[in-house]
């Protein structure tokens, strides 16, 4: 396996400094230095390659294990700190006063976060009941799977697994749901898949939390599992990482957690592991 090519995530690294937004200490993290704006694409590729050097040449279970060892080194954000972090990670590129809601796709004022009907709140894409980790610092506050979403849509998704089909979701055009699953809009199907797969690699039971795993079922309930992996693999292929997702990965790395989602940088690794 070679890492010399410029991956989509590496390309974003070069451009990342153009999008980084200064954040205050209220986010609960020390800000890391961003790459210089003039960093070349080649230097960006080298940086990303170096981050994943320990995974070079591996596949399957060995690749999953190597990636876990790489990404488990991270800073952690408090649950209160997540509010401020999401205002940076999910900022609307066209309007710095707004965030983009993950399932709805709506651009909404950063200040309208809360618990009201038309507010946005913190959606755990890996439902926090799947493994019963709640909002504990760790999986419960990991920015790689926390996204802004409309309060009502968040409630509609609940802790359902992901699959195809169902009835249209009000306030989330292009999304569908039934009694045991949720289907996000096409533009974020791959994003959802890669967030879940990150969680399954990052949390393996070795740091006091449940061993999160993928399976091909729905109705997983409180088990530390989410499905369907067959559908998620399809979504990863049909919706590759875009500029918004790449920028988000870079901001989390530079500013907050200092770890990366490997499946944004290397979406081909999904099929190698699962």
mmCIF file of C-alpha atoms in Angstrom:
data_model
loop_
_atom_site.group_PDB
_atom_site.id
_atom_site.type_symbol
_atom_site.label_atom_id
_atom_site.label_comp_id
_atom_site.label_asym_id
_atom_site.label_seq_id
_atom_site.Cartn_x
_atom_site.Cartn_y
_atom_site.Cartn_z
ATOM 1 C CA UNK A 1 0.000 0.000 0.000
ATOM 2 C CA UNK A 2 1.486 3.342 -1.027
ATOM 3 C CA UNK A 3 0.779 6.741 0.495
ATOM 4 C CA UNK A 4 2.690 8.952 -1.907
ATOM 5 C CA UNK A 5 -0.357 9.995 -3.884
ATOM 6 C CA UNK A 6 -2.301 13.085 -2.880
ATOM 7 C CA UNK A 7 -5.508 11.845 -1.271
ATOM 8 C CA UNK A 8 -8.672 13.987 -1.138
ATOM 9 C CA UNK A 9 -7.970 14.621 2.534
ATOM 10 C CA UNK A 10 -4.389 15.615 1.794
ATOM 11 C CA UNK A 11 -5.568 18.103 -0.761
ATOM 12 C CA UNK A 12 -7.814 19.593 1.891
ATOM 13 C CA UNK A 13 -4.822 19.897 4.191
ATOM 14 C CA UNK A 14 -3.187 22.337 1.834
ATOM 15 C CA UNK A 15 -6.347 24.427 1.675
ATOM 16 C CA UNK A 16 -7.275 23.964 5.315
ATOM 17 C CA UNK A 17 -5.634 27.142 6.546
ATOM 18 C CA UNK A 18 -7.851 29.168 4.235
ATOM 19 C CA UNK A 19 -10.939 27.934 6.081
ATOM 20 C CA UNK A 20 -9.754 27.776 9.690
ATOM 21 C CA UNK A 21 -11.655 30.084 12.012
ATOM 22 C CA UNK A 22 -10.070 31.281 15.258
ATOM 23 C CA UNK A 23 -11.850 29.925 18.308
ATOM 24 C CA UNK A 24 -11.789 31.012 21.913
ATOM 25 C CA UNK A 25 -10.693 28.962 24.887
ATOM 26 C CA UNK A 26 -14.361 28.439 25.707
ATOM 27 C CA UNK A 27 -14.318 25.432 23.412
ATOM 28 C CA UNK A 28 -12.257 23.749 26.113
ATOM 29 C CA UNK A 29 -9.216 23.052 23.948
ATOM 30 C CA UNK A 30 -5.810 24.519 23.282
ATOM 31 C CA UNK A 31 -5.571 25.624 19.663
ATOM 32 C CA UNK A 32 -2.896 23.937 17.619
ATOM 33 C CA UNK A 33 -0.943 25.821 14.989
ATOM 34 C CA UNK A 34 -2.563 25.606 11.564
ATOM 35 C CA UNK A 35 -0.538 24.854 8.452
ATOM 36 C CA UNK A 36 0.846 27.928 6.705
ATOM 37 C CA UNK A 37 -1.502 29.233 4.043
ATOM 38 C CA UNK A 38 1.180 28.793 1.420
ATOM 39 C CA UNK A 39 1.894 25.139 2.213
ATOM 40 C CA UNK A 40 2.247 23.192 -1.004
ATOM 41 C CA UNK A 41 0.040 20.251 -1.907
ATOM 42 C CA UNK A 42 3.103 18.019 -1.790
ATOM 43 C CA UNK A 43 3.871 19.102 1.784
ATOM 44 C CA UNK A 44 0.236 18.510 2.734
ATOM 45 C CA UNK A 45 0.362 14.991 1.294
ATOM 46 C CA UNK A 46 3.560 14.290 3.189
ATOM 47 C CA UNK A 47 1.939 15.413 6.445
ATOM 48 C CA UNK A 48 -1.063 13.143 6.009
ATOM 49 C CA UNK A 49 1.165 10.260 4.892
ATOM 50 C CA UNK A 50 3.286 10.663 8.012
ATOM 51 C CA UNK A 51 0.217 10.557 10.245
ATOM 52 C CA UNK A 52 -0.766 7.160 8.810
ATOM 53 C CA UNK A 53 2.754 5.758 8.409
ATOM 54 C CA UNK A 54 2.138 2.950 10.925
ATOM 55 C CA UNK A 55 -0.749 1.671 8.775
ATOM 56 C CA UNK A 56 1.305 1.399 5.590
ATOM 57 C CA UNK A 57 1.091 -1.991 3.895
ATOM 58 C CA UNK A 58 -1.700 -3.309 6.133
ATOM 59 C CA UNK A 59 -5.216 -4.477 5.328
ATOM 60 C CA UNK A 60 -8.172 -6.085 7.075
ATOM 61 C CA UNK A 61 -7.964 -6.566 10.836
ATOM 62 C CA UNK A 62 -4.319 -5.473 10.920
ATOM 63 C CA UNK A 63 -5.234 -2.171 9.260
ATOM 64 C CA UNK A 64 -8.105 -1.611 11.686
ATOM 65 C CA UNK A 65 -5.803 -2.234 14.646
ATOM 66 C CA UNK A 66 -3.111 0.079 13.295
ATOM 67 C CA UNK A 67 -5.619 2.858 12.656
ATOM 68 C CA UNK A 68 -6.995 2.486 16.171
ATOM 69 C CA UNK A 69 -3.529 2.947 17.626
ATOM 70 C CA UNK A 70 -3.058 6.081 15.506
ATOM 71 C CA UNK A 71 -6.355 7.854 16.175
ATOM 72 C CA UNK A 72 -6.765 6.974 19.862
ATOM 73 C CA UNK A 73 -4.226 9.689 20.715
ATOM 74 C CA UNK A 74 -6.463 12.741 20.958
ATOM 75 C CA UNK A 75 -7.487 15.702 23.048
ATOM 76 C CA UNK A 76 -11.009 15.600 24.442
ATOM 77 C CA UNK A 77 -13.778 18.189 24.428
ATOM 78 C CA UNK A 78 -16.319 18.557 27.236
ATOM 79 C CA UNK A 79 -20.001 18.136 26.377
ATOM 80 C CA UNK A 80 -20.591 21.846 27.012
ATOM 81 C CA UNK A 81 -17.565 22.579 24.825
ATOM 82 C CA UNK A 82 -19.214 20.707 21.954
ATOM 83 C CA UNK A 83 -21.644 23.611 21.423
ATOM 84 C CA UNK A 84 -18.816 26.025 20.614
ATOM 85 C CA UNK A 85 -16.821 23.460 18.671
ATOM 86 C CA UNK A 86 -19.713 22.674 16.313
ATOM 87 C CA UNK A 87 -20.050 26.358 15.521
ATOM 88 C CA UNK A 88 -16.554 26.101 14.046
ATOM 89 C CA UNK A 89 -16.481 22.599 12.555
ATOM 90 C CA UNK A 90 -19.862 22.926 10.827
ATOM 91 C CA UNK A 91 -19.763 26.581 9.850
ATOM 92 C CA UNK A 92 -21.600 27.418 6.645
ATOM 93 C CA UNK A 93 -18.888 28.264 4.055
ATOM 94 C CA UNK A 94 -21.254 30.840 2.547
ATOM 95 C CA UNK A 95 -22.289 32.467 5.854
ATOM 96 C CA UNK A 96 -19.914 32.531 8.846
ATOM 97 C CA UNK A 97 -22.813 33.330 11.180
ATOM 98 C CA UNK A 98 -24.503 29.983 10.457
ATOM 99 C CA UNK A 99 -23.953 26.244 10.737
ATOM 100 C CA UNK A 100 -25.146 23.557 8.322
ATOM 101 C CA UNK A 101 -27.509 20.986 9.840
ATOM 102 C CA UNK A 102 -26.390 17.489 8.903
ATOM 103 C CA UNK A 103 -29.638 15.731 7.924
ATOM 104 C CA UNK A 104 -31.710 18.811 7.085
ATOM 105 C CA UNK A 105 -28.997 20.547 5.074
ATOM 106 C CA UNK A 106 -30.396 23.841 6.359
ATOM 107 C CA UNK A 107 -28.153 26.800 7.100
ATOM 108 C CA UNK A 108 -29.119 28.101 10.534
ATOM 109 C CA UNK A 109 -27.872 30.789 12.905
ATOM 110 C CA UNK A 110 -25.129 29.613 15.236
ATOM 111 C CA UNK A 111 -26.891 31.368 18.098
ATOM 112 C CA UNK A 112 -30.111 29.365 17.699
ATOM 113 C CA UNK A 113 -28.779 26.317 19.517
ATOM 114 C CA UNK A 114 -30.791 24.872 22.377
ATOM 115 C CA UNK A 115 -33.835 22.742 23.059
ATOM 116 C CA UNK A 116 -36.630 24.685 21.358
ATOM 117 C CA UNK A 117 -38.659 23.243 18.492
ATOM 118 C CA UNK A 118 -36.814 25.235 15.819
ATOM 119 C CA UNK A 119 -33.418 25.265 17.539
ATOM 120 C CA UNK A 120 -30.484 23.053 16.602
ATOM 121 C CA UNK A 121 -28.863 20.662 19.052
ATOM 122 C CA UNK A 122 -26.074 18.067 19.248
ATOM 123 C CA UNK A 123 -26.830 14.973 17.205
ATOM 124 C CA UNK A 124 -24.895 11.826 18.094
ATOM 125 C CA UNK A 125 -24.645 10.105 14.715
ATOM 126 C CA UNK A 126 -23.516 6.996 16.594
ATOM 127 C CA UNK A 127 -26.529 7.018 18.919
ATOM 128 C CA UNK A 128 -25.267 7.315 22.495
ATOM 129 C CA UNK A 129 -27.537 4.497 23.690
ATOM 130 C CA UNK A 130 -25.693 2.050 21.388
ATOM 131 C CA UNK A 131 -23.082 1.152 23.954
ATOM 132 C CA UNK A 132 -24.661 3.266 26.704
ATOM 133 C CA UNK A 133 -21.896 5.893 26.752
ATOM 134 C CA UNK A 134 -24.269 8.838 27.102
ATOM 135 C CA UNK A 135 -22.551 12.218 27.047
ATOM 136 C CA UNK A 136 -19.410 11.034 28.832
ATOM 137 C CA UNK A 137 -16.219 12.764 27.734
ATOM 138 C CA UNK A 138 -14.888 10.365 25.130
ATOM 139 C CA UNK A 139 -17.350 8.765 22.690
ATOM 140 C CA UNK A 140 -20.135 10.986 24.023
ATOM 141 C CA UNK A 141 -18.243 14.136 23.070
ATOM 142 C CA UNK A 142 -16.191 12.981 20.076
ATOM 143 C CA UNK A 143 -16.573 15.662 17.415
ATOM 144 C CA UNK A 144 -15.975 13.216 14.588
ATOM 145 C CA UNK A 145 -19.566 11.963 15.005
ATOM 146 C CA UNK A 146 -21.346 14.935 16.622
ATOM 147 C CA UNK A 147 -23.178 17.257 14.239
ATOM 148 C CA UNK A 148 -25.683 20.124 14.485
ATOM 149 C CA UNK A 149 -29.267 19.100 13.700
ATOM 150 C CA UNK A 150 -32.779 20.468 14.063
ATOM 151 C CA UNK A 151 -34.266 19.416 17.411
ATOM 152 C CA UNK A 152 -37.326 17.795 15.829
ATOM 153 C CA UNK A 153 -35.322 15.915 13.198
ATOM 154 C CA UNK A 154 -32.878 14.763 15.875
ATOM 155 C CA UNK A 155 -35.796 13.364 17.845
ATOM 156 C CA UNK A 156 -37.183 11.642 14.745
ATOM 157 C CA UNK A 157 -33.875 9.900 14.128
ATOM 158 C CA UNK A 158 -33.640 8.943 17.814
ATOM 159 C CA UNK A 159 -31.350 5.924 18.209
ATOM 160 C CA UNK A 160 -32.363 4.174 14.992
ATOM 161 C CA UNK A 161 -29.838 2.274 12.910
ATOM 162 C CA UNK A 162 -29.200 3.301 9.295
ATOM 163 C CA UNK A 163 -30.849 1.629 6.315
ATOM 164 C CA UNK A 164 -32.794 2.466 3.150
ATOM 165 C CA UNK A 165 -36.465 3.344 2.934
ATOM 166 C CA UNK A 166 -39.354 4.635 4.969
ATOM 167 C CA UNK A 167 -41.455 7.783 4.923
ATOM 168 C CA UNK A 168 -40.149 11.302 4.219
ATOM 169 C CA UNK A 169 -38.826 13.168 7.252
ATOM 170 C CA UNK A 170 -40.400 16.560 7.874
ATOM 171 C CA UNK A 171 -37.767 19.347 7.876
ATOM 172 C CA UNK A 172 -35.141 17.022 6.343
ATOM 173 C CA UNK A 173 -35.885 16.847 2.630
ATOM 174 C CA UNK A 174 -34.432 13.706 1.065
ATOM 175 C CA UNK A 175 -34.287 11.801 4.353
ATOM 176 C CA UNK A 176 -36.559 8.861 5.203
ATOM 177 C CA UNK A 177 -37.403 6.873 8.283
ATOM 178 C CA UNK A 178 -39.427 3.892 9.472
ATOM 179 C CA UNK A 179 -39.839 2.136 12.801
ATOM 180 C CA UNK A 180 -36.276 0.830 13.020
ATOM 181 C CA UNK A 181 -34.037 2.804 10.659
ATOM 182 C CA UNK A 182 -33.115 6.196 9.272
ATOM 183 C CA UNK A 183 -31.905 7.121 5.774
ATOM 184 C CA UNK A 184 -30.140 10.511 5.449
ATOM 185 C CA UNK A 185 -30.220 12.686 2.358
ATOM 186 C CA UNK A 186 -27.924 11.648 -0.493
ATOM 187 C CA UNK A 187 -25.424 14.481 0.053
ATOM 188 C CA UNK A 188 -24.391 13.158 3.489
ATOM 189 C CA UNK A 189 -24.840 9.401 3.129
ATOM 190 C CA UNK A 190 -21.083 8.899 2.855
ATOM 191 C CA UNK A 191 -20.444 11.349 5.693
ATOM 192 C CA UNK A 192 -22.703 9.304 7.979
ATOM 193 C CA UNK A 193 -21.000 6.056 6.998
ATOM 194 C CA UNK A 194 -17.504 7.408 7.605
ATOM 195 C CA UNK A 195 -18.460 8.899 10.994
ATOM 196 C CA UNK A 196 -19.827 5.560 12.176
ATOM 197 C CA UNK A 197 -16.838 3.612 10.888
ATOM 198 C CA UNK A 198 -14.483 6.022 12.652
ATOM 199 C CA UNK A 199 -16.292 5.292 15.924
ATOM 200 C CA UNK A 200 -16.000 1.529 15.392
ATOM 201 C CA UNK A 201 -12.234 1.873 14.977
ATOM 202 C CA UNK A 202 -11.590 4.501 17.653
ATOM 203 C CA UNK A 203 -13.504 2.808 20.511
ATOM 204 C CA UNK A 204 -12.511 -0.823 20.956
ATOM 205 C CA UNK A 205 -13.203 -1.348 24.664
ATOM 206 C CA UNK A 206 -9.687 -0.579 25.795
ATOM 207 C CA UNK A 207 -10.245 2.815 27.425
ATOM 208 C CA UNK A 208 -13.150 2.217 29.751
ATOM 209 C CA UNK A 209 -15.902 2.386 27.131
ATOM 210 C CA UNK A 210 -17.759 -0.302 25.232
ATOM 211 C CA UNK A 211 -16.230 -1.974 22.180
ATOM 212 C CA UNK A 212 -18.215 -0.358 19.366
ATOM 213 C CA UNK A 213 -18.684 -2.561 16.315
ATOM 214 C CA UNK A 214 -20.537 -2.592 13.005
ATOM 215 C CA UNK A 215 -23.033 -5.267 12.024
ATOM 216 C CA UNK A 216 -25.616 -5.820 9.307
ATOM 217 C CA UNK A 217 -28.701 -5.498 11.496
ATOM 218 C CA UNK A 218 -31.175 -2.877 12.622
ATOM 219 C CA UNK A 219 -32.881 -2.773 16.020
ATOM 220 C CA UNK A 220 -29.532 -2.958 17.783
ATOM 221 C CA UNK A 221 -31.010 -1.153 20.777
ATOM 222 C CA UNK A 222 -28.482 -0.643 23.589
ATOM 223 C CA UNK A 223 -25.967 -3.126 22.162
ATOM 224 C CA UNK A 224 -22.636 -1.439 21.287
ATOM 225 C CA UNK A 225 -23.318 -1.913 17.587
ATOM 226 C CA UNK A 226 -24.829 -0.085 14.611
ATOM 227 C CA UNK A 227 -25.912 -1.308 11.185
ATOM 228 C CA UNK A 228 -26.337 -1.930 8.400
ATOM 229 C CA UNK A 229 -22.721 -2.220 7.370
ATOM 230 C CA UNK A 230 -23.639 -3.408 3.851
ATOM 231 C CA UNK A 231 -25.629 -0.221 3.275
ATOM 232 C CA UNK A 232 -23.005 2.004 4.869
ATOM 233 C CA UNK A 233 -20.306 0.568 2.611
ATOM 234 C CA UNK A 234 -22.509 1.383 -0.371
ATOM 235 C CA UNK A 235 -23.013 4.945 0.896
ATOM 236 C CA UNK A 236 -19.269 5.403 1.359
ATOM 237 C CA UNK A 237 -18.714 4.488 -2.299
ATOM 238 C CA UNK A 238 -21.568 6.537 -3.769
ATOM 239 C CA UNK A 239 -20.893 9.711 -1.753
ATOM 240 C CA UNK A 240 -17.115 10.314 -1.515
ATOM 241 C CA UNK A 241 -15.697 12.983 0.827
ATOM 242 C CA UNK A 242 -16.448 16.527 -0.304
ATOM 243 C CA UNK A 243 -14.808 19.842 0.602
ATOM 244 C CA UNK A 244 -17.067 20.438 3.619
ATOM 245 C CA UNK A 245 -16.300 17.021 5.116
ATOM 246 C CA UNK A 246 -12.568 17.367 4.406
ATOM 247 C CA UNK A 247 -12.437 20.816 5.968
ATOM 248 C CA UNK A 248 -14.297 19.528 9.025
ATOM 249 C CA UNK A 249 -11.795 16.698 9.479
ATOM 250 C CA UNK A 250 -8.927 19.186 9.238
ATOM 251 C CA UNK A 251 -10.442 21.643 11.736
ATOM 252 C CA UNK A 252 -10.996 18.858 14.279
ATOM 253 C CA UNK A 253 -7.371 17.807 13.807
ATOM 254 C CA UNK A 254 -5.867 21.297 13.959
ATOM 255 C CA UNK A 255 -8.058 22.954 16.564
ATOM 256 C CA UNK A 256 -9.803 20.489 18.841
ATOM 257 C CA UNK A 257 -9.004 16.779 19.094
ATOM 258 C CA UNK A 258 -5.764 16.537 17.089
ATOM 259 C CA UNK A 259 -6.805 13.227 15.556
ATOM 260 C CA UNK A 260 -8.275 12.449 12.145
ATOM 261 C CA UNK A 261 -11.047 10.350 10.633
ATOM 262 C CA UNK A 262 -9.004 7.979 8.442
ATOM 263 C CA UNK A 263 -11.953 7.146 6.195
ATOM 264 C CA UNK A 264 -12.220 10.749 5.041
ATOM 265 C CA UNK A 265 -8.541 10.726 4.095
ATOM 266 C CA UNK A 266 -8.682 7.167 2.686
ATOM 267 C CA UNK A 267 -12.272 6.076 1.918
ATOM 268 C CA UNK A 268 -10.890 2.975 0.170
ATOM 269 C CA UNK A 269 -9.897 1.593 3.575
ATOM 270 C CA UNK A 270 -13.572 0.907 4.349
ATOM 271 C CA UNK A 271 -13.723 -1.991 1.914
ATOM 272 C CA UNK A 272 -10.330 -3.243 3.099
ATOM 273 C CA UNK A 273 -11.499 -3.555 6.718
ATOM 274 C CA UNK A 274 -15.157 -4.561 6.280
#
